[in-house]
């Protein structure tokens, strides 16, 4: 029985209508005034949508398929998380300021909270999304392993919170819709986790072309091999085992958990699935983005 975990609203609080980790918003001025560089590449996801996967792929593209270079440090040091802040343990802004160009920046922010300089500098942006039911399952396990996150009372209670937008980074629905609007800009590439699962070669080529590099068969092969679920699960630089133990408990569940489409089927009781889908239709009725929850 876990007793040392904090209460929900001790950790999270409303920030401009978005539930956020209070440690991340405590020094918000640093985030808001962040100075993007024109050659920064921004990777945006709602949590648990495959950000680690796509980050590793993009880093492999930047490093021209050099696996050894990608194994020089943990993914969260190679591609810092912009807003991530935990007093002295992690400071995304500081990490980014110290990085040489071209930088790859990760964020989970909804479009309205993104620092203005990314738009002013016309940076390229990759937005990766994943179907809501698999996100909620993955997020539930993430709550269990993060030592400074409260434990959900049950899966159903967590799903209710998710539907209300009462999870960090707020409403998944608003997040997807806000970034879909932005993807009308050709500097923004909108991608789906399910497409990557369906045909990784096609999606890797798409990414390489978006980054204006040569998608040689050799490079694509190397990327696919190095970023497979099993490789990343066994790689300390991508499986989060390099995160301080004070932050994460990988004995409860691995970070690289299943990596599949449709795990929601093992978690949603029928009545909850129905409720979720009805609510989903309401939330997404004006949004043309269609997600696949099975392949
Ligand atoms: P599951 O919990 O469903 O397994 P993020 O990196 O945004 O936190 O997303 C984590 C999710 O992406 C986890 O989902 C994880 O297993 C999955 N993932 C990470 N790397 C992957 C890969 N190479 N292939 C497929 N899924 C991957």
CSV table of N, CA and C in Angstrom, one decimal, residues 201 204-205 208 214-225:
chain,number,residue,atom,x,y,z
A,201,UNK,N,7.9,2.4,-41.8
A,201,UNK,CA,8.8,2.8,-42.9
A,201,UNK,C,8.2,4.1,-43.5
A,204,UNK,N,8.5,7.1,-41.1
A,204,UNK,CA,9.9,7.5,-41.0
A,204,UNK,C,10.3,8.3,-42.2
A,205,UNK,N,10.0,7.8,-43.4
A,205,UNK,CA,10.3,8.6,-44.6
A,205,UNK,C,9.6,9.9,-44.6
A,208,UNK,N,11.6,12.2,-42.4
A,208,UNK,CA,12.9,12.6,-43.0
A,208,UNK,C,12.7,13.6,-44.1
A,214,UNK,N,17.8,13.3,-46.8
A,214,UNK,CA,17.7,12.2,-47.8
A,214,UNK,C,17.2,10.9,-47.1
A,215,UNK,N,16.0,10.4,-47.5
A,215,UNK,CA,15.6,9.1,-46.9
A,215,UNK,C,16.2,7.9,-47.6
A,216,UNK,N,17.5,7.7,-47.5
A,216,UNK,CA,18.1,6.6,-48.1
A,216,UNK,C,17.7,5.3,-47.4
A,217,UNK,N,17.6,4.2,-48.1
A,217,UNK,CA,17.1,3.0,-47.6
A,217,UNK,C,17.9,2.6,-46.3
A,218,UNK,N,19.2,2.8,-46.4
A,218,UNK,CA,20.1,2.4,-45.3
A,218,UNK,C,19.8,3.2,-44.0
A,219,UNK,N,19.5,4.5,-44.2
A,219,UNK,CA,19.2,5.3,-43.0
A,219,UNK,C,17.9,4.9,-42.4
A,220,UNK,N,16.9,4.7,-43.3
A,220,UNK,CA,15.6,4.3,-42.8
A,220,UNK,C,15.6,2.9,-42.1
A,221,UNK,N,16.4,2.0,-42.7
A,221,UNK,CA,16.5,0.7,-42.0
A,221,UNK,C,17.1,0.8,-40.6
A,222,UNK,N,18.1,1.6,-40.5
A,222,UNK,CA,18.8,1.7,-39.3
A,222,UNK,C,17.9,2.4,-38.2
A,223,UNK,N,17.1,3.4,-38.6
A,223,UNK,CA,16.2,4.0,-37.7
A,223,UNK,C,15.2,3.0,-37.2
A,224,UNK,N,14.6,2.3,-38.2
A,224,UNK,CA,13.5,1.3,-37.8
A,224,UNK,C,14.1,0.3,-36.8
A,225,UNK,N,15.3,-0.2,-37.1
A,225,UNK,CA,15.8,-1.2,-36.2
A,225,UNK,C,16.1,-0.6,-34.8
